[in-house]
Short mmCIF file of C-alpha atoms in Angstrom, two decimals:
data_model
loop_
_atom_site.label_atom_id
_atom_site.label_comp_id
_atom_site.label_asym_id
_atom_site.label_seq_id
_atom_site.Cartn_x
_atom_site.Cartn_y
_atom_site.Cartn_z
CA MET M 1 -0.25 0.07 -0.03
CA LYS M 2 2.89 2.07 1.04
CA LYS M 3 4.73 1.71 -2.55
CA VAL M 4 1.19 2.28 -4.36
CA THR M 5 0.90 5.74 -2.29
CA LEU M 6 4.41 6.52 -2.98
CA LEU M 7 3.83 6.06 -6.93
CA ILE M 8 0.98 7.98 -6.82
CA LEU M 9 2.86 10.78 -5.03
CA LEU M 10 5.45 10.80 -7.48
CA PHE M 11 2.84 10.72 -10.45
CA THR M 12 1.02 13.79 -9.34
CA SER M 13 4.70 15.50 -8.71
CA VAL M 14 5.69 14.80 -12.12
CA LEU M 15 2.33 15.99 -13.24
CA VAL M 16 2.04 19.23 -11.39
CA LYS M 17 5.89 20.02 -12.73
CA ALA M 18 4.71 19.31 -16.29
CA GLN M 19 1.52 21.93 -15.64
CA ASN M 20 4.27 24.56 -14.58
CA THR M 21 7.05 24.30 -17.21
CA ALA M 22 7.27 24.50 -20.77
CA THR M 23 10.36 23.05 -22.70
CA ILE M 24 11.88 25.09 -25.36
CA THR M 25 14.54 23.54 -27.76
CA LEU M 26 16.63 25.80 -30.13
CA THR M 27 18.77 24.57 -32.88
CA ASN M 28 21.17 25.91 -35.41
CA PRO M 29 22.42 23.85 -38.86
CA LYS M 30 25.97 24.49 -37.82
CA GLN M 31 28.09 26.19 -35.33
CA ALA M 32 28.16 29.93 -35.86
CA PRO M 33 28.88 33.21 -34.27
CA VAL M 34 24.50 33.63 -33.43
CA THR M 35 23.20 34.42 -30.23
CA VAL M 36 19.58 33.58 -29.36
CA THR M 37 17.75 34.72 -26.25
CA LEU M 38 14.02 34.25 -25.25
CA VAL M 39 12.61 37.09 -23.22
CA GLN M 40 9.58 36.50 -21.11
CA GLU M 41 6.98 39.28 -20.60
CA ASP M 42 5.56 39.07 -17.09
CA VAL M 43 2.78 41.31 -16.60
CA HIS M 44 2.79 42.30 -13.37
CA PHE M 45 4.00 45.11 -11.16
CA HIS M 46 7.32 45.16 -9.84
CA PRO M 47 9.75 47.46 -8.40
CA ASN M 48 11.68 49.53 -11.26
CA LEU M 49 14.36 52.28 -10.20
CA GLY M 50 13.43 55.67 -11.62
CA ILE M 51 9.54 54.96 -11.86
CA GLY M 52 8.41 53.09 -8.92
CA LEU M 53 6.24 50.06 -10.01
CA ALA M 54 7.03 48.78 -13.68
CA ASP M 55 3.56 46.96 -15.32
CA VAL M 56 5.98 44.41 -17.16
CA LYS M 57 8.91 42.34 -15.99
CA LEU M 58 11.20 41.24 -19.16
CA GLU M 59 13.07 38.53 -17.99
CA PRO M 60 15.42 36.44 -19.99
CA VAL M 61 14.62 33.02 -19.74
CA ALA M 62 17.02 31.13 -22.05
CA SER M 63 19.67 32.04 -24.09
CA THR M 64 22.58 30.41 -26.20
CA ASP M 65 25.47 31.78 -28.24
CA PHE M 66 25.67 28.62 -30.90
CA LYS M 67 29.57 29.26 -31.70
CA ASP M 68 30.20 26.10 -29.82
CA LYS M 69 26.93 23.83 -30.17
CA THR M 70 23.94 23.24 -32.47
CA THR M 71 21.27 22.83 -29.85
CA GLU M 72 20.02 23.97 -26.44
CA LYS M 73 17.13 22.91 -24.46
CA ALA M 74 15.70 24.98 -21.67
CA VAL M 75 12.88 24.00 -19.29
CA ILE M 76 11.11 27.28 -18.28
CA GLN M 77 9.19 27.95 -14.90
CA LEU M 78 5.90 28.90 -16.18
CA PRO M 79 2.72 29.21 -13.99
CA GLU M 80 0.12 30.82 -16.53
CA PRO M 81 0.40 31.46 -20.66
CA ARG M 82 3.06 34.11 -21.40
CA MET M 83 4.05 36.20 -24.23
CA MET M 84 8.10 35.96 -25.22
CA ARG M 85 10.22 37.40 -27.26
CA LEU M 86 12.24 35.55 -29.39
CA GLN M 87 15.46 37.68 -30.19
CA TYR M 88 18.03 36.22 -32.80
CA GLY M 89 21.43 38.04 -33.63
CA GLY M 90 24.03 36.95 -36.18
CA GLY M 91 26.34 38.54 -38.21
CA SER M 92 24.15 41.48 -39.83
CA ILE M 93 21.23 39.94 -39.23
CA ASN M 94 19.04 41.17 -35.99
CA LYS M 95 15.34 39.71 -35.79
CA THR M 96 12.41 39.45 -33.09
CA TRP M 97 9.63 37.25 -32.83
CA MET M 98 6.79 37.09 -30.71
CA LEU M 99 5.75 33.63 -29.09
CA PHE M 100 2.87 32.57 -26.97
CA ILE M 101 4.01 30.00 -24.79
CA GLN M 102 1.79 27.79 -22.30
CA PRO M 103 2.68 25.39 -19.50
CA GLY M 104 3.18 21.68 -20.95
CA ASP M 105 4.58 23.16 -24.41
CA ASP M 106 7.07 21.25 -25.81
CA LEU M 107 8.58 23.17 -28.43
CA THR M 108 11.47 23.17 -31.01
CA ILE M 109 12.56 26.31 -32.45
CA ALA M 110 15.00 25.69 -35.79
CA PHE M 111 17.08 28.73 -36.88
CA ALA M 112 18.39 28.50 -40.81
CA ASP M 113 21.51 30.07 -42.03
CA ASN M 114 19.52 33.18 -43.51
CA GLY M 115 18.29 33.89 -39.73
CA ASP M 116 14.60 32.21 -40.70
CA VAL M 117 12.87 30.42 -38.26
CA THR M 118 10.49 27.25 -38.15
CA PHE M 119 8.57 25.95 -35.32
CA SER M 120 7.47 22.11 -34.64
CA GLY M 121 6.23 20.30 -31.30
CA LYS M 122 3.40 20.99 -29.27
CA ASN M 123 1.42 24.15 -29.93
CA ALA M 124 4.12 24.87 -32.82
CA ASN M 125 0.70 26.05 -34.90
CA TYR M 126 0.50 29.21 -32.34
CA GLN M 127 4.07 30.45 -32.84
CA THR M 128 3.92 30.01 -36.78
CA PHE M 129 0.82 32.56 -36.80
CA LEU M 130 2.17 34.97 -35.02
CA LYS M 131 5.69 34.73 -37.21
CA ASN M 132 3.63 35.58 -40.09
CA TYR M 133 1.12 38.14 -38.80
CA PHE M 134 2.97 39.70 -35.94
CA LEU M 135 6.13 41.62 -35.44
CA GLU M 136 7.06 42.75 -31.73
CA ASN M 137 5.04 46.23 -32.48
CA GLN M 138 3.26 47.65 -35.48
CA PHE M 139 5.93 50.51 -35.58
CA GLN M 140 8.40 47.75 -36.89
CA TYR M 141 6.08 47.60 -40.19
CA LEU M 142 6.81 51.11 -40.82
CA PRO M 143 9.31 50.49 -43.16
CA VAL M 144 7.32 48.03 -44.91
CA PHE M 145 4.65 50.21 -45.14
CA GLY M 146 6.82 52.99 -46.58
CA TYR M 147 6.91 55.47 -44.01
CA LYS M 148 9.36 58.66 -44.60
CA PRO M 149 10.09 60.57 -41.64
CA SER M 150 10.66 63.79 -43.69
CA GLN M 151 7.31 63.25 -45.30
CA ILE M 152 4.49 65.00 -43.38
CA GLU M 153 1.35 63.15 -44.39
CA ASN M 154 2.32 59.41 -45.37
CA LYS M 155 -1.28 58.67 -45.80
CA SER M 156 -0.38 55.03 -47.50
CA VAL M 157 0.73 53.94 -43.90
CA VAL M 158 -2.86 54.36 -42.24
CA GLN M 159 -4.17 52.35 -45.63
CA GLN M 160 -1.37 49.80 -45.28
CA SER M 161 -2.08 49.65 -41.64
CA ASP M 162 -5.89 48.97 -42.18
CA SER M 163 -5.17 46.08 -44.68
CA LEU M 164 -2.72 44.23 -42.05
CA GLU M 165 -5.54 44.27 -39.80
CA LYS M 166 -8.10 42.80 -42.18
CA ALA M 167 -5.21 40.19 -43.08
CA ARG M 168 -4.87 39.30 -39.59
CA LEU M 169 -8.35 39.00 -38.71
CA ASP M 170 -9.26 36.96 -42.08
CA GLY M 171 -5.97 34.85 -41.22
CA PHE M 172 -7.32 34.37 -37.68
CA ALA M 173 -10.51 33.16 -38.66
CA LYS M 174 -8.91 30.47 -40.90
CA PHE M 175 -6.61 29.40 -38.17
CA LYS M 176 -9.39 28.82 -35.57
CA ALA M 177 -10.96 27.12 -38.04
CA ALA M 178 -8.21 24.52 -38.08
CA ASN M 179 -7.02 24.62 -34.76
CA PRO M 180 -8.22 24.86 -31.02
CA VAL M 181 -7.72 28.40 -29.36
CA VAL M 182 -7.24 29.05 -25.77
CA PRO M 183 -8.70 31.92 -24.57
CA GLY M 184 -5.16 34.03 -23.77
CA PHE M 185 -4.00 33.47 -27.40
CA GLU M 186 -7.12 34.71 -28.58
CA ALA M 187 -7.41 37.73 -26.40
CA TYR M 188 -3.82 38.81 -27.81
CA VAL M 189 -4.22 38.30 -31.12
CA LEU M 190 -7.52 40.20 -31.24
CA ALA M 191 -6.34 43.06 -28.63
CA THR M 192 -3.35 43.77 -30.51
CA THR M 193 -5.20 43.68 -33.75
CA ALA M 194 -7.77 46.30 -32.48
CA THR M 195 -5.51 48.52 -30.86
CA GLU M 196 -2.38 48.98 -32.92
CA PRO M 197 -3.79 50.58 -36.22
CA SER M 198 -5.06 53.09 -33.68
CA LEU M 199 -1.80 54.13 -32.37
CA MET M 200 -0.81 54.23 -36.18
CA ARG M 201 -3.39 56.34 -37.10
CA ARG M 202 -2.64 58.85 -34.26
CA LEU M 203 0.81 58.58 -35.27
CA ILE M 204 0.30 59.90 -38.70
CA GLN M 205 -2.49 62.53 -37.62
CA GLU M 206 -0.01 63.76 -34.94
CA LYS M 207 2.57 64.12 -37.64
CA ILE M 208 0.27 66.13 -39.90
CA MET M 209 -0.72 68.60 -37.17
CA ARG M 210 2.95 69.17 -36.44
CA GLY M 211 4.16 69.96 -39.60
CA ASN M 212 7.10 67.70 -39.03
CA ARG M 213 7.86 70.71 -36.41
CA VAL M 214 8.35 70.31 -32.92
CA MET M 215 6.03 72.26 -31.47
CA LYS M 216 2.90 71.98 -28.88
CA LEU M 217 -0.60 70.88 -30.22
CA ASP M 218 -3.27 73.24 -29.04
CA ASP M 219 -6.37 72.21 -27.01
CA ALA M 220 -8.45 71.11 -30.34
CA GLN M 221 -5.64 69.05 -31.92
CA ARG M 222 -5.15 67.34 -28.45
CA LYS M 223 -9.08 66.59 -28.87
CA GLU M 224 -8.79 65.18 -32.20
CA LEU M 225 -6.16 62.72 -31.19
CA GLU M 226 -8.28 61.75 -28.14
CA GLU M 227 -11.25 61.40 -30.43
CA VAL M 228 -9.35 58.34 -32.35
CA THR M 229 -8.98 56.34 -28.99
CA LEU M 230 -12.37 57.19 -27.83
CA ALA M 231 -14.08 55.93 -30.93
CA ASP M 232 -11.86 53.04 -31.40
CA PHE M 233 -11.08 51.54 -28.17
CA LYS M 234 -13.14 48.50 -26.75
CA ILE M 235 -12.66 46.63 -23.52
CA MET M 236 -12.07 43.05 -23.98
CA SER M 237 -11.29 40.15 -21.79
CA ASP M 238 -8.74 39.98 -18.89
CA GLU M 239 -6.41 38.21 -20.99
CA ALA M 240 -5.98 41.16 -23.26
CA LEU M 241 -3.52 42.44 -20.38
CA LEU M 242 -1.10 40.16 -22.44
CA SER M 243 -0.98 42.50 -25.53
CA GLN M 244 0.99 45.82 -24.41
CA SER M 245 -0.70 48.00 -27.60
CA TYR M 246 -4.01 47.23 -25.65
CA ARG M 247 -2.28 48.19 -22.24
CA ASP M 248 -1.21 51.40 -23.70
CA GLU M 249 -4.77 52.22 -25.06
CA LEU M 250 -6.55 51.09 -21.89
CA ARG M 251 -4.81 53.61 -19.95
CA ASN M 252 -5.30 56.61 -22.60
CA TRP M 253 -9.26 55.44 -22.67
CA ALA M 254 -9.72 55.75 -19.30
CA LEU M 255 -7.68 58.98 -18.69
CA ILE M 256 -9.12 61.04 -21.50
CA PRO M 257 -12.55 61.82 -19.85
CA SER M 258 -10.91 62.84 -16.55
CA THR M 259 -7.92 65.23 -18.15
CA ARG M 260 -11.02 66.73 -20.08
CA LYS M 261 -12.52 68.10 -16.64
CA PHE M 262 -9.24 68.67 -15.33
CA PRO M 263 -6.97 69.73 -18.00
CA LEU M 264 -2.99 69.09 -18.45
CA ALA M 265 -1.49 72.00 -17.25
CA SER M 266 1.82 72.89 -19.44
CA GLU M 267 3.61 74.61 -16.28
CA SER M 268 3.67 71.15 -14.89
CA ARG M 269 5.28 69.38 -17.87
CA TYR M 270 1.30 67.72 -18.80
CA GLU M 271 1.44 65.93 -15.56
CA ILE M 272 -1.84 64.29 -14.52
CA SER M 273 -3.15 66.66 -11.43
CA PRO M 274 -4.24 65.18 -8.22
CA GLU M 275 -7.77 65.98 -8.97
CA ALA M 276 -7.56 64.13 -12.62
CA LEU M 277 -5.84 61.67 -10.96
CA LYS M 278 -8.99 60.74 -8.39
CA ASP M 279 -11.02 61.44 -11.46
CA VAL M 280 -9.41 58.48 -13.25
CA TYR M 281 -8.87 56.16 -10.18
CA ALA M 282 -12.79 56.30 -9.31
CA PHE M 283 -13.57 55.91 -13.22
CA SER M 284 -11.15 53.08 -13.76
CA LYS M 285 -12.97 51.22 -10.63
CA GLU M 286 -16.48 51.91 -12.01
CA LYS M 287 -16.22 50.94 -15.58
CA LEU M 288 -13.64 48.19 -14.81
CA ALA M 289 -15.63 46.43 -12.00
CA ALA M 290 -16.92 43.21 -14.63
CA TYR M 291 -13.03 42.84 -15.23
CA PRO M 292 -10.97 41.87 -12.00
CA LYS M 293 -7.57 41.67 -13.46
CA GLN M 294 -7.75 45.22 -15.92
CA LYS M 295 -9.35 46.90 -12.41
CA GLU M 296 -6.45 46.18 -10.44
CA TYR M 297 -3.97 47.00 -13.25
CA LEU M 298 -5.21 50.42 -13.56
CA LEU M 299 -5.80 51.18 -9.99
CA THR M 300 -2.45 50.21 -9.42
CA TYR M 301 -0.95 52.52 -12.07
CA TRP M 302 -2.85 55.26 -10.96
CA LEU M 303 -1.80 54.58 -7.89
CA ASN M 304 1.79 54.50 -8.54
CA TYR M 305 1.52 57.25 -10.95
CA ALA M 306 0.27 59.69 -7.78
CA ALA M 307 3.21 58.23 -5.67
CA THR M 308 5.89 58.99 -7.64
CA ALA M 309 4.81 61.32 -10.66
CA ILE M 310 3.37 64.18 -8.61
CA PRO M 311 5.67 65.87 -5.10
CA GLY M 312 2.64 66.03 -2.86
CA ILE M 313 1.74 62.84 -0.64
CA GLU M 314 -2.00 63.61 -0.04
CA THR M 315 -3.40 62.23 -3.28
CA SER M 316 -1.39 58.96 -3.08
CA LYS M 317 -2.42 58.42 0.63
CA ALA M 318 -5.75 58.96 -0.43
CA LEU M 319 -6.00 56.66 -3.08
CA LEU M 320 -3.70 54.17 -1.10
CA GLU M 321 -6.32 53.90 1.82
CA ASP M 322 -9.06 52.64 -0.99
CA TYR M 323 -6.50 50.53 -2.55
CA LYS M 324 -5.66 48.62 0.50
CA THR M 325 -9.46 47.80 1.10
CA THR M 326 -9.94 46.76 -2.61
CA PHE M 327 -7.04 44.55 -2.90
CA PRO M 328 -6.01 43.46 0.71
CA GLN M 329 -3.64 40.91 -0.46
CA SER M 330 -1.68 42.96 -2.84
CA PRO M 331 2.07 43.53 -2.00
CA ASN M 332 2.08 46.84 -4.04
CA ALA M 333 0.14 48.67 -1.26
CA GLU M 334 3.32 48.20 1.23
CA TYR M 335 5.58 49.33 -1.60
CA ILE M 336 3.73 52.60 -2.15
CA ALA M 337 3.20 53.01 1.51
CA LYS M 338 6.99 52.78 2.18
CA LEU M 339 7.50 55.17 -0.74
CA ILE M 340 4.99 57.41 0.95
CA ALA M 341 6.79 57.45 4.13
CA THR M 342 10.03 58.56 2.31
CA LYS M 343 8.72 61.53 0.88
CA GLU M 344 7.02 62.45 4.18
CA THR M 345 10.95 62.70 5.53
CA LEU M 346 11.75 64.53 2.09
CA GLN M 347 10.14 67.81 2.72
CA PRO M 348 11.87 71.34 2.84
CA GLY M 349 13.92 72.08 6.01
CA ALA M 350 14.56 68.46 6.65
CA ALA M 351 17.80 66.92 7.01
CA LEU M 352 19.12 65.07 3.89
CA ALA M 353 19.57 61.23 5.26
CA ASP M 354 23.72 60.56 5.32
CA ILE M 355 24.99 58.19 2.50
CA THR M 356 28.44 57.29 1.53
CA LEU M 357 29.60 57.43 -2.24
CA LEU M 358 32.74 57.04 -4.13
CA ASN M 359 34.59 59.98 -5.48
CA VAL M 360 36.70 59.42 -8.93
CA ASP M 361 39.54 59.00 -7.13
CA SER M 362 38.25 56.16 -5.06
CA THR M 363 37.78 57.81 -2.09
CA ALA M 364 34.54 57.49 0.06
CA VAL M 365 32.53 60.86 0.44
CA THR M 366 29.46 61.23 2.86
CA VAL M 367 26.82 63.48 1.41
CA SER M 368 26.80 65.16 4.89
CA SER M 369 30.31 66.53 4.17
CA LEU M 370 28.84 68.83 1.37
CA THR M 371 28.37 71.34 3.40
CA GLY M 372 29.83 75.23 2.97
CA LYS M 373 27.34 76.00 -0.29
CA PRO M 374 24.12 75.07 -1.46
CA VAL M 375 24.33 71.85 -3.30
CA CYS M 376 22.53 70.83 -6.51
CA MET M 377 22.60 66.81 -6.59
CA VAL M 378 22.04 65.52 -9.93
CA PHE M 379 20.88 61.96 -10.27
CA SER M 380 22.32 60.41 -13.36
CA PHE M 381 20.47 57.07 -14.79
CA SER M 382 23.01 57.06 -17.37
CA ILE M 383 26.46 57.73 -17.80
CA GLY M 384 26.53 61.87 -18.60
CA GLN M 385 22.81 62.26 -18.29
CA HIS M 386 22.02 65.77 -17.75
CA GLU M 387 25.28 66.98 -17.67
CA PRO M 388 25.32 69.03 -21.14
CA GLY M 389 22.29 70.68 -20.27
CA MET M 390 23.51 71.87 -16.87
CA LYS M 391 26.65 73.36 -18.17
CA ALA M 392 25.22 77.10 -18.74
CA LEU M 393 23.75 76.67 -15.01
CA GLU M 394 27.17 75.57 -13.63
CA ASP M 395 28.59 78.47 -15.60
CA LYS M 396 25.85 80.96 -14.25
CA LEU M 397 25.82 79.67 -10.47
CA GLY M 398 29.28 77.78 -9.93
CA ASP M 399 30.80 80.26 -7.77
CA LYS M 400 27.67 79.97 -5.35
CA ALA M 401 26.70 76.24 -5.27
CA THR M 402 28.30 73.05 -5.50
CA PHE M 403 26.71 70.62 -8.41
CA VAL M 404 27.25 66.97 -7.80
CA TYR M 405 26.57 64.22 -10.27
CA VAL M 406 25.75 60.97 -8.69
CA SER M 407 25.39 57.77 -11.14
CA VAL M 408 22.53 55.84 -10.30
CA ALA M 409 22.76 53.31 -12.91
CA PRO M 410 22.65 49.81 -11.78
CA GLY M 411 25.21 47.30 -13.03
CA ILE M 412 27.84 49.64 -14.28
CA PRO M 413 31.56 49.11 -12.48
CA PHE M 414 32.95 51.70 -11.10
CA GLY M 415 36.27 51.60 -13.51
CA THR M 416 33.64 51.73 -16.60
CA TRP M 417 32.29 54.81 -14.74
CA LYS M 418 35.08 56.63 -13.75
CA GLN M 419 36.28 57.15 -17.46
CA TYR M 420 33.34 59.36 -18.18
CA ALA M 421 33.42 61.35 -15.07
CA LYS M 422 35.19 64.51 -15.19
CA ASP M 423 35.51 66.70 -12.36
CA ARG M 424 35.19 70.56 -13.09
CA PRO M 425 36.13 73.59 -10.61
CA ASN M 426 32.35 73.57 -9.22
CA ALA M 427 31.19 70.25 -10.10
CA LYS M 428 32.06 66.71 -8.62
CA HIS M 429 31.02 63.55 -9.49
CA PHE M 430 30.03 60.13 -7.44
CA TRP M 431 29.45 56.85 -8.02
CA ALA M 432 26.78 54.70 -6.01
CA SER M 433 27.20 50.87 -5.86
CA ASP M 434 24.26 48.79 -6.38
CA GLU M 435 23.98 48.19 -2.72
CA ASN M 436 23.81 52.28 -2.16
CA ILE M 437 21.67 53.00 -5.23
CA GLU M 438 19.00 50.60 -3.05
CA ILE M 439 19.44 52.95 0.06
CA LEU M 440 19.08 55.80 -2.24
CA LYS M 441 16.02 54.76 -3.45
CA GLU M 442 14.71 54.00 0.42
CA LYS M 443 16.13 57.42 1.60
CA TYR M 444 15.67 59.67 -1.31
CA ALA M 445 13.33 58.49 -3.43
CA ILE M 446 15.26 58.88 -6.63
CA ASP M 447 13.12 58.74 -9.56
CA ILE M 448 13.99 59.72 -13.08
CA ARG M 449 10.94 62.31 -13.65
CA TYR M 450 12.50 64.14 -10.76
CA PRO M 451 16.49 64.10 -11.18
CA PHE M 452 17.04 67.13 -8.85
CA LEU M 453 17.76 67.83 -5.33
CA VAL M 454 18.77 71.30 -3.80
CA THR M 455 19.82 71.42 -0.14
CA ASP M 456 20.98 74.91 1.24
CA ALA M 457 24.39 75.22 2.62
CA SER M 458 23.70 73.43 5.96
CA GLY M 459 22.56 70.37 4.12
CA LYS M 460 19.02 70.83 4.65
CA ILE M 461 16.30 70.28 2.06
CA VAL M 462 15.45 73.14 -0.14
CA ASN M 463 13.46 71.08 -2.74
CA ARG M 464 13.58 67.36 -3.33
CA TRP M 465 11.14 67.69 -6.21
CA ILE M 466 12.46 69.58 -9.07
CA PRO M 467 11.83 68.24 -12.76
CA GLN M 468 14.06 68.23 -15.84
CA GLU M 469 12.78 71.26 -18.08
CA PHE M 470 13.55 72.01 -21.51
CA PRO M 471 15.67 74.11 -22.62
CA ASP M 472 15.98 76.06 -19.28
CA ASN M 473 15.25 74.75 -16.10
CA LYS M 474 13.79 77.61 -14.25
CA MET M 475 12.54 76.11 -11.00
CA LEU M 476 15.83 74.58 -10.55
CA THR M 477 17.58 77.86 -11.04
CA ALA M 478 15.22 79.58 -8.64
CA GLU M 479 15.79 77.09 -6.37
CA LEU M 480 19.23 77.19 -6.26
CA GLU M 481 19.34 81.08 -6.41
CA LYS M 482 17.09 81.08 -3.36
CA ALA M 483 19.48 78.72 -1.45
CA SER M 484 22.42 81.17 -2.27
CA ARG M 485 21.11 84.01 -0.52
#
């Protein structure tokens, strides 16, 4: 009896494992300098440096270099169907295909010398259909459509986009007649097919409005573009969240009524106002009541926006209370609560939390040692970010303030960074290790939208929430001049 029970448990374990994994075999006809990577799109909110929570995690789940081999097998943990990007690079050929992978799939992906790909094995027909009709996004079709950046109208692009939509729908009808189709795959195909042409029409129409010039659209022009979304967008099943273009249009569609009530102000760089955020949060909760995953997706998005993109904390506090009641098990509530608590400590007049960074000469420097003159701290999310635009301000106020550029780009070794960091008379450069970047996230709430922090001569905060503005940063100039008096 014990043996029978053990066999049953063993069989059940194997079955559960098979139901939560997919097996992918990659093959190349010969050894060659060809690299293939499979990137999984995991649509869930997770911490992301600079924007709080990101709505999709792009995770490489398999990668191989065919330089020394011709085949590679990978077993991928997969609790539910996911979209994946199959990326091929060899010689002068670089391609990306979209795949729909489910638990239990056993797929062989075979490449040819010219970079083409064929699929065999369980559910290979899904991948072949996507290969024939779907690139990574519709903007990749622009060269095929004859799009010319210097040409204003490009009307033929819209016509060809509409033709692609019809070809996709006709092709999918034939596919469904010959193959069983799971809901997630159908949702991805229909949602992407419905939303990408809308994005294309807006792209061309906006180009016509601007006349190929850099200029702001007026209220009437913005309303005309919004009408495209309002006319085209339809709520689909929750599985449609697999489609990036659908997620983008879902947010656009939900936001338009609120920003018409509470217009975006140019002086705030067209940020969504606190009033509009509260309105769109309530609208999303009501309109998506029958779509639980999409409701949670949108409410999380607006809560994260409130906590990261606007300086005040009152709106995010109010939305967080409702969010915790609506989604009591969500881990995102705890993350946002910690972010709000950090922002509460970064008010004008507060002492800046101390942290140790590395100077270009490898010496350790504490932030608390930067006193005697006001400090303009610049958080750089890539090497050299912001410096060209800051040169004029350095020349104007360099004798009154110290400019400190802090590299917060994770994964960049100190030795690589220091080659590009050149101190100037009134500008210093510091490097933060990955560990210290985490401390900066926790203590300074570093955010790519608010890369500047100004302290007075004693190290007290003057303003933590200074955005990037072009061509001149008037707010930053004003805060530095105030701190220098």
